[in-house]
Amino acid sequence: MESKVDKTPNNPSRKATARVKNPLPPPTFCRYCESPVTVEKNSAIYGRDYGDWPWIYLCTNSSCRAYIGMHPFTAIPLGTMADQKLRDARKHCKPVFNQIWQSGKMTRTRAYQWLAEKMGIPAGECHFGWFTVEQCQMAKQICEEVA
Ligand SMILES: [Zn+2]
């Protein structure tokens, strides 16, 4: 049995890693400023660690500070690196989507397939963590029509 206690992104859980579908590669350079990206804990952002898996990929440029979290107990990024504007867009647009499947109109899986079709992207790429600001806005608009 693997123990979760001493897991780090350098020593991730093999089980948790195998469970992530369509894993994105870890970012090495920032998509905004092209500075190197480093592995940190989210206390670097918030002042203290949050969550069971407080690891993030963080841009080393102190005036940029784009970051992205990781899937629990893995080194797999949750999506693409995000600056404040993109983090806000993702946070702001996802609840409208969640309403659709939480209300029981569709299953969660079906809702992602439906949204992917509407957006004209493969279902495997339909993750808010992967979206750009424009895609977040598009997703929100689509979801508002049926929510
Ligand atoms: Zn950066």
PDB file of N, CA and C in Angstrom, residues 71-145:
ATOM      1  N   HIS A  71      -3.526  18.178  -9.547  1.00  0.00           N
ATOM      2  CA  HIS A  71      -4.470  17.141  -9.136  1.00  0.00           C
ATOM      3  C   HIS A  71      -3.953  16.526  -7.836  1.00  0.00           C
ATOM      4  N   PRO A  72      -4.834  16.255  -6.872  1.00  0.00           N
ATOM      5  CA  PRO A  72      -4.410  15.740  -5.575  1.00  0.00           C
ATOM      6  C   PRO A  72      -3.468  14.535  -5.679  1.00  0.00           C
ATOM      7  N   PHE A  73      -2.380  14.604  -4.958  1.00  0.00           N
ATOM      8  CA  PHE A  73      -1.387  13.519  -4.825  1.00  0.00           C
ATOM      9  C   PHE A  73      -0.677  13.185  -6.126  1.00  0.00           C
ATOM     10  N   THR A  74      -0.687  14.148  -7.077  1.00  0.00           N
ATOM     11  CA  THR A  74       0.053  13.974  -8.324  1.00  0.00           C
ATOM     12  C   THR A  74       0.866  15.237  -8.603  1.00  0.00           C
ATOM     13  N   ALA A  75       1.660  15.165  -9.681  1.00  0.00           N
ATOM     14  CA  ALA A  75       2.369  16.351 -10.169  1.00  0.00           C
ATOM     15  C   ALA A  75       1.701  16.862 -11.441  1.00  0.00           C
ATOM     16  N   ILE A  76       0.481  16.416 -11.698  1.00  0.00           N
ATOM     17  CA  ILE A  76      -0.234  16.802 -12.920  1.00  0.00           C
ATOM     18  C   ILE A  76      -0.979  18.120 -12.703  1.00  0.00           C
ATOM     19  N   PRO A  77      -0.682  19.116 -13.546  1.00  0.00           N
ATOM     20  CA  PRO A  77      -1.359  20.406 -13.362  1.00  0.00           C
ATOM     21  C   PRO A  77      -2.866  20.276 -13.605  1.00  0.00           C
ATOM     22  N   LEU A  78      -3.644  21.052 -12.855  1.00  0.00           N
ATOM     23  CA  LEU A  78      -5.103  21.039 -12.992  1.00  0.00           C
ATOM     24  C   LEU A  78      -5.553  21.665 -14.304  1.00  0.00           C
ATOM     25  N   GLY A  79      -4.670  22.414 -14.917  1.00  0.00           N
ATOM     26  CA  GLY A  79      -4.994  23.088 -16.167  1.00  0.00           C
ATOM     27  C   GLY A  79      -3.789  23.883 -16.600  1.00  0.00           C
ATOM     28  N   THR A  80      -4.042  24.943 -17.343  1.00  0.00           N
ATOM     29  CA  THR A  80      -2.940  25.788 -17.807  1.00  0.00           C
ATOM     30  C   THR A  80      -2.676  26.886 -16.772  1.00  0.00           C
ATOM     31  N   MET A  81      -1.467  27.405 -16.787  1.00  0.00           N
ATOM     32  CA  MET A  81      -1.079  28.484 -15.874  1.00  0.00           C
ATOM     33  C   MET A  81      -2.052  29.655 -16.040  1.00  0.00           C
ATOM     34  N   ALA A  82      -2.399  30.280 -14.926  1.00  0.00           N
ATOM     35  CA  ALA A  82      -3.405  31.337 -14.981  1.00  0.00           C
ATOM     36  C   ALA A  82      -2.961  32.574 -14.215  1.00  0.00           C
ATOM     37  N   ASP A  83      -3.147  33.725 -14.832  1.00  0.00           N
ATOM     38  CA  ASP A  83      -2.931  34.980 -14.112  1.00  0.00           C
ATOM     39  C   ASP A  83      -4.241  35.342 -13.399  1.00  0.00           C
ATOM     40  N   GLN A  84      -4.232  36.472 -12.725  1.00  0.00           N
ATOM     41  CA  GLN A  84      -5.395  36.858 -11.921  1.00  0.00           C
ATOM     42  C   GLN A  84      -6.666  36.931 -12.783  1.00  0.00           C
ATOM     43  N   LYS A  85      -6.529  37.514 -13.955  1.00  0.00           N
ATOM     44  CA  LYS A  85      -7.684  37.706 -14.836  1.00  0.00           C
ATOM     45  C   LYS A  85      -8.295  36.363 -15.249  1.00  0.00           C
ATOM     46  N   LEU A  86      -7.435  35.425 -15.576  1.00  0.00           N
ATOM     47  CA  LEU A  86      -7.927  34.111 -16.005  1.00  0.00           C
ATOM     48  C   LEU A  86      -8.483  33.322 -14.816  1.00  0.00           C
ATOM     49  N   ARG A  87      -7.815  33.440 -13.661  1.00  0.00           N
ATOM     50  CA  ARG A  87      -8.350  32.751 -12.473  1.00  0.00           C
ATOM     51  C   ARG A  87      -9.744  33.273 -12.145  1.00  0.00           C
ATOM     52  N   ASP A  88      -9.920  34.582 -12.251  1.00  0.00           N
ATOM     53  CA  ASP A  88     -11.229  35.180 -11.983  1.00  0.00           C
ATOM     54  C   ASP A  88     -12.262  34.678 -12.980  1.00  0.00           C
ATOM     55  N   ALA A  89     -11.884  34.623 -14.261  1.00  0.00           N
ATOM     56  CA  ALA A  89     -12.822  34.186 -15.299  1.00  0.00           C
ATOM     57  C   ALA A  89     -13.246  32.737 -15.054  1.00  0.00           C
ATOM     58  N   ARG A  90     -12.309  31.892 -14.702  1.00  0.00           N
ATOM     59  CA  ARG A  90     -12.638  30.489 -14.452  1.00  0.00           C
ATOM     60  C   ARG A  90     -13.570  30.355 -13.257  1.00  0.00           C
ATOM     61  N   LYS A  91     -13.250  31.085 -12.195  1.00  0.00           N
ATOM     62  CA  LYS A  91     -14.039  31.022 -10.964  1.00  0.00           C
ATOM     63  C   LYS A  91     -15.454  31.536 -11.200  1.00  0.00           C
ATOM     64  N   HIS A  92     -15.559  32.570 -12.013  1.00  0.00           N
ATOM     65  CA  HIS A  92     -16.813  33.262 -12.252  1.00  0.00           C
ATOM     66  C   HIS A  92     -17.728  32.478 -13.195  1.00  0.00           C
ATOM     67  N   CYS A  93     -17.162  31.738 -14.129  1.00  0.00           N
ATOM     68  CA  CYS A  93     -17.955  31.092 -15.179  1.00  0.00           C
ATOM     69  C   CYS A  93     -18.332  29.654 -14.859  1.00  0.00           C
ATOM     70  N   LYS A  94     -17.589  29.009 -14.001  1.00  0.00           N
ATOM     71  CA  LYS A  94     -17.870  27.601 -13.748  1.00  0.00           C
ATOM     72  C   LYS A  94     -19.189  27.348 -12.998  1.00  0.00           C
ATOM     73  N   PRO A  95     -19.568  28.192 -12.036  1.00  0.00           N
ATOM     74  CA  PRO A  95     -20.812  27.918 -11.299  1.00  0.00           C
ATOM     75  C   PRO A  95     -22.055  27.800 -12.184  1.00  0.00           C
ATOM     76  N   VAL A  96     -22.130  28.574 -13.260  1.00  0.00           N
ATOM     77  CA  VAL A  96     -23.294  28.490 -14.165  1.00  0.00           C
ATOM     78  C   VAL A  96     -23.343  27.109 -14.812  1.00  0.00           C
ATOM     79  N   PHE A  97     -22.172  26.594 -15.155  1.00  0.00           N
ATOM     80  CA  PHE A  97     -22.099  25.242 -15.714  1.00  0.00           C
ATOM     81  C   PHE A  97     -22.491  24.198 -14.656  1.00  0.00           C
ATOM     82  N   ASN A  98     -21.952  24.366 -13.462  1.00  0.00           N
ATOM     83  CA  ASN A  98     -22.252  23.398 -12.399  1.00  0.00           C
ATOM     84  C   ASN A  98     -23.752  23.293 -12.126  1.00  0.00           C
ATOM     85  N   GLN A  99     -24.443  24.438 -12.218  1.00  0.00           N
ATOM     86  CA  GLN A  99     -25.898  24.454 -12.016  1.00  0.00           C
ATOM     87  C   GLN A  99     -26.599  23.460 -12.923  1.00  0.00           C
ATOM     88  N   ILE A 100     -26.108  23.329 -14.162  1.00  0.00           N
ATOM     89  CA  ILE A 100     -26.783  22.501 -15.158  1.00  0.00           C
ATOM     90  C   ILE A 100     -26.828  21.038 -14.730  1.00  0.00           C
ATOM     91  N   TRP A 101     -25.671  20.529 -14.278  1.00  0.00           N
ATOM     92  CA  TRP A 101     -25.701  19.112 -13.866  1.00  0.00           C
ATOM     93  C   TRP A 101     -26.150  18.935 -12.417  1.00  0.00           C
ATOM     94  N   GLN A 102     -25.908  19.956 -11.597  1.00  0.00           N
ATOM     95  CA  GLN A 102     -26.346  19.834 -10.198  1.00  0.00           C
ATOM     96  C   GLN A 102     -27.870  19.882 -10.085  1.00  0.00           C
ATOM     97  N   SER A 103     -28.502  20.548 -11.040  1.00  0.00           N
ATOM     98  CA  SER A 103     -29.968  20.615 -11.034  1.00  0.00           C
ATOM     99  C   SER A 103     -30.585  19.314 -11.547  1.00  0.00           C
ATOM    100  N   GLY A 104     -29.738  18.434 -12.114  1.00  0.00           N
ATOM    101  CA  GLY A 104     -30.231  17.146 -12.598  1.00  0.00           C
ATOM    102  C   GLY A 104     -30.691  17.174 -14.042  1.00  0.00           C
ATOM    103  N   LYS A 105     -30.528  18.314 -14.733  1.00  0.00           N
ATOM    104  CA  LYS A 105     -30.903  18.403 -16.146  1.00  0.00           C
ATOM    105  C   LYS A 105     -30.119  17.398 -16.974  1.00  0.00           C
ATOM    106  N   MET A 106     -28.855  17.213 -16.616  1.00  0.00           N
ATOM    107  CA  MET A 106     -27.972  16.258 -17.303  1.00  0.00           C
ATOM    108  C   MET A 106     -27.033  15.691 -16.246  1.00  0.00           C
ATOM    109  N   THR A 107     -26.420  14.549 -16.578  1.00  0.00           N
ATOM    110  CA  THR A 107     -25.350  14.079 -15.717  1.00  0.00           C
ATOM    111  C   THR A 107     -24.149  14.997 -15.935  1.00  0.00           C
ATOM    112  N   ARG A 108     -23.181  14.925 -15.030  1.00  0.00           N
ATOM    113  CA  ARG A 108     -22.004  15.772 -15.143  1.00  0.00           C
ATOM    114  C   ARG A 108     -21.238  15.448 -16.431  1.00  0.00           C
ATOM    115  N   THR A 109     -21.070  14.156 -16.695  1.00  0.00           N
ATOM    116  CA  THR A 109     -20.350  13.733 -17.905  1.00  0.00           C
ATOM    117  C   THR A 109     -21.053  14.229 -19.164  1.00  0.00           C
ATOM    118  N   ARG A 110     -22.378  14.069 -19.183  1.00  0.00           N
ATOM    119  CA  ARG A 110     -23.159  14.510 -20.341  1.00  0.00           C
ATOM    120  C   ARG A 110     -23.052  16.032 -20.495  1.00  0.00           C
ATOM    121  N   ALA A 111     -23.064  16.732 -19.384  1.00  0.00           N
ATOM    122  CA  ALA A 111     -22.987  18.200 -19.434  1.00  0.00           C
ATOM    123  C   ALA A 111     -21.661  18.648 -20.059  1.00  0.00           C
ATOM    124  N   TYR A 112     -20.575  17.964 -19.718  1.00  0.00           N
ATOM    125  CA  TYR A 112     -19.281  18.298 -20.329  1.00  0.00           C
ATOM    126  C   TYR A 112     -19.300  18.000 -21.828  1.00  0.00           C
ATOM    127  N   GLN A 113     -19.903  16.859 -22.203  1.00  0.00           N
ATOM    128  CA  GLN A 113     -19.993  16.516 -23.637  1.00  0.00           C
ATOM    129  C   GLN A 113     -20.813  17.558 -24.382  1.00  0.00           C
ATOM    130  N   TRP A 114     -21.922  17.931 -23.769  1.00  0.00           N
ATOM    131  CA  TRP A 114     -22.827  18.923 -24.372  1.00  0.00           C
ATOM    132  C   TRP A 114     -22.103  20.252 -24.560  1.00  0.00           C
ATOM    133  N   LEU A 115     -21.413  20.684 -23.513  1.00  0.00           N
ATOM    134  CA  LEU A 115     -20.702  21.969 -23.588  1.00  0.00           C
ATOM    135  C   LEU A 115     -19.600  21.920 -24.652  1.00  0.00           C
ATOM    136  N   ALA A 116     -18.884  20.795 -24.702  1.00  0.00           N
ATOM    137  CA  ALA A 116     -17.820  20.630 -25.700  1.00  0.00           C
ATOM    138  C   ALA A 116     -18.383  20.748 -27.112  1.00  0.00           C
ATOM    139  N   GLU A 117     -19.515  20.089 -27.346  1.00  0.00           N
ATOM    140  CA  GLU A 117     -20.158  20.172 -28.665  1.00  0.00           C
ATOM    141  C   GLU A 117     -20.516  21.600 -29.012  1.00  0.00           C
ATOM    142  N   LYS A 118     -21.146  22.276 -28.059  1.00  0.00           N
ATOM    143  CA  LYS A 118     -21.565  23.664 -28.277  1.00  0.00           C
ATOM    144  C   LYS A 118     -20.374  24.579 -28.556  1.00  0.00           C
ATOM    145  N   MET A 119     -19.256  24.278 -27.903  1.00  0.00           N
ATOM    146  CA  MET A 119     -18.072  25.132 -28.052  1.00  0.00           C
ATOM    147  C   MET A 119     -17.211  24.709 -29.239  1.00  0.00           C
ATOM    148  N   GLY A 120     -17.518  23.551 -29.792  1.00  0.00           N
ATOM    149  CA  GLY A 120     -16.756  23.072 -30.928  1.00  0.00           C
ATOM    150  C   GLY A 120     -15.359  22.600 -30.565  1.00  0.00           C
ATOM    151  N   ILE A 121     -15.229  22.015 -29.384  1.00  0.00           N
ATOM    152  CA  ILE A 121     -13.932  21.476 -28.956  1.00  0.00           C
ATOM    153  C   ILE A 121     -14.105  20.011 -28.551  1.00  0.00           C
ATOM    154  N   PRO A 122     -13.032  19.223 -28.571  1.00  0.00           N
ATOM    155  CA  PRO A 122     -13.143  17.827 -28.125  1.00  0.00           C
ATOM    156  C   PRO A 122     -13.519  17.754 -26.636  1.00  0.00           C
ATOM    157  N   ALA A 123     -14.327  16.767 -26.283  1.00  0.00           N
ATOM    158  CA  ALA A 123     -14.766  16.629 -24.891  1.00  0.00           C
ATOM    159  C   ALA A 123     -13.575  16.518 -23.939  1.00  0.00           C
ATOM    160  N   GLY A 124     -12.497  15.895 -24.418  1.00  0.00           N
ATOM    161  CA  GLY A 124     -11.307  15.741 -23.578  1.00  0.00           C
ATOM    162  C   GLY A 124     -10.612  17.056 -23.257  1.00  0.00           C
ATOM    163  N   GLU A 125     -10.965  18.110 -23.994  1.00  0.00           N
ATOM    164  CA  GLU A 125     -10.362  19.423 -23.742  1.00  0.00           C
ATOM    165  C   GLU A 125     -11.321  20.370 -23.045  1.00  0.00           C
ATOM    166  N   CYS A 126     -12.485  19.824 -22.702  1.00  0.00           N
ATOM    167  CA  CYS A 126     -13.523  20.674 -22.106  1.00  0.00           C
ATOM    168  C   CYS A 126     -13.373  20.695 -20.579  1.00  0.00           C
ATOM    169  N   HIS A 127     -12.433  21.477 -20.106  1.00  0.00           N
ATOM    170  CA  HIS A 127     -12.190  21.644 -18.672  1.00  0.00           C
ATOM    171  C   HIS A 127     -12.006  23.128 -18.420  1.00  0.00           C
ATOM    172  N   PHE A 128     -12.662  23.648 -17.405  1.00  0.00           N
ATOM    173  CA  PHE A 128     -12.517  25.079 -17.127  1.00  0.00           C
ATOM    174  C   PHE A 128     -11.067  25.449 -16.843  1.00  0.00           C
ATOM    175  N   GLY A 129     -10.332  24.520 -16.258  1.00  0.00           N
ATOM    176  CA  GLY A 129      -8.931  24.765 -15.974  1.00  0.00           C
ATOM    177  C   GLY A 129      -8.061  24.878 -17.221  1.00  0.00           C
ATOM    178  N   TRP A 130      -8.606  24.466 -18.349  1.00  0.00           N
ATOM    179  CA  TRP A 130      -7.860  24.541 -19.602  1.00  0.00           C
ATOM    180  C   TRP A 130      -8.291  25.754 -20.419  1.00  0.00           C
ATOM    181  N   PHE A 131      -9.405  26.371 -20.043  1.00  0.00           N
ATOM    182  CA  PHE A 131      -9.981  27.426 -20.871  1.00  0.00           C
ATOM    183  C   PHE A 131      -9.186  28.732 -20.806  1.00  0.00           C
ATOM    184  N   THR A 132      -9.282  29.495 -21.904  1.00  0.00           N
ATOM    185  CA  THR A 132      -8.817  30.874 -21.920  1.00  0.00           C
ATOM    186  C   THR A 132      -9.948  31.753 -21.373  1.00  0.00           C
ATOM    187  N   VAL A 133      -9.668  33.030 -21.188  1.00  0.00           N
ATOM    188  CA  VAL A 133     -10.706  33.963 -20.727  1.00  0.00           C
ATOM    189  C   VAL A 133     -11.883  33.952 -21.702  1.00  0.00           C
ATOM    190  N   GLU A 134     -11.580  33.970 -23.004  1.00  0.00           N
ATOM    191  CA  GLU A 134     -12.631  34.007 -24.023  1.00  0.00           C
ATOM    192  C   GLU A 134     -13.477  32.730 -23.972  1.00  0.00           C
ATOM    193  N   GLN A 135     -12.824  31.600 -23.788  1.00  0.00           N
ATOM    194  CA  GLN A 135     -13.567  30.336 -23.709  1.00  0.00           C
ATOM    195  C   GLN A 135     -14.445  30.291 -22.461  1.00  0.00           C
ATOM    196  N   CYS A 136     -13.958  30.862 -21.364  1.00  0.00           N
ATOM    197  CA  CYS A 136     -14.761  30.918 -20.135  1.00  0.00           C
ATOM    198  C   CYS A 136     -16.037  31.712 -20.382  1.00  0.00           C
ATOM    199  N   GLN A 137     -15.884  32.846 -21.077  1.00  0.00           N
ATOM    200  CA  GLN A 137     -17.037  33.700 -21.351  1.00  0.00           C
ATOM    201  C   GLN A 137     -18.023  33.008 -22.291  1.00  0.00           C
ATOM    202  N   MET A 138     -17.469  32.306 -23.280  1.00  0.00           N
ATOM    203  CA  MET A 138     -18.299  31.561 -24.227  1.00  0.00           C
ATOM    204  C   MET A 138     -19.074  30.460 -23.493  1.00  0.00           C
ATOM    205  N   ALA A 139     -18.391  29.733 -22.629  1.00  0.00           N
ATOM    206  CA  ALA A 139     -19.026  28.656 -21.870  1.00  0.00           C
ATOM    207  C   ALA A 139     -20.146  29.215 -20.995  1.00  0.00           C
ATOM    208  N   LYS A 140     -19.888  30.343 -20.383  1.00  0.00           N
ATOM    209  CA  LYS A 140     -20.888  30.940 -19.496  1.00  0.00           C
ATOM    210  C   LYS A 140     -22.144  31.314 -20.279  1.00  0.00           C
ATOM    211  N   GLN A 141     -21.929  31.921 -21.439  1.00  0.00           N
ATOM    212  CA  GLN A 141     -23.058  32.327 -22.285  1.00  0.00           C
ATOM    213  C   GLN A 141     -23.904  31.131 -22.704  1.00  0.00           C
ATOM    214  N   ILE A 142     -23.221  30.073 -23.126  1.00  0.00           N
ATOM    215  CA  ILE A 142     -23.908  28.858 -23.561  1.00  0.00           C
ATOM    216  C   ILE A 142     -24.721  28.272 -22.411  1.00  0.00           C
ATOM    217  N   CYS A 143     -24.108  28.236 -21.239  1.00  0.00           N
ATOM    218  CA  CYS A 143     -24.766  27.623 -20.082  1.00  0.00           C
ATOM    219  C   CYS A 143     -25.943  28.463 -19.594  1.00  0.00           C
ATOM    220  N   GLU A 144     -25.803  29.766 -19.699  1.00  0.00           N
ATOM    221  CA  GLU A 144     -26.885  30.657 -19.236  1.00  0.00           C
ATOM    222  C   GLU A 144     -28.162  30.469 -20.034  1.00  0.00           C
ATOM    223  N   GLU A 145     -27.996  30.031 -21.282  1.00  0.00           N
ATOM    224  CA  GLU A 145     -29.188  29.841 -22.127  1.00  0.00           C
ATOM    225  C   GLU A 145     -30.065  28.685 -21.659  1.00  0.00           C
TER     226      GLU A 145
END
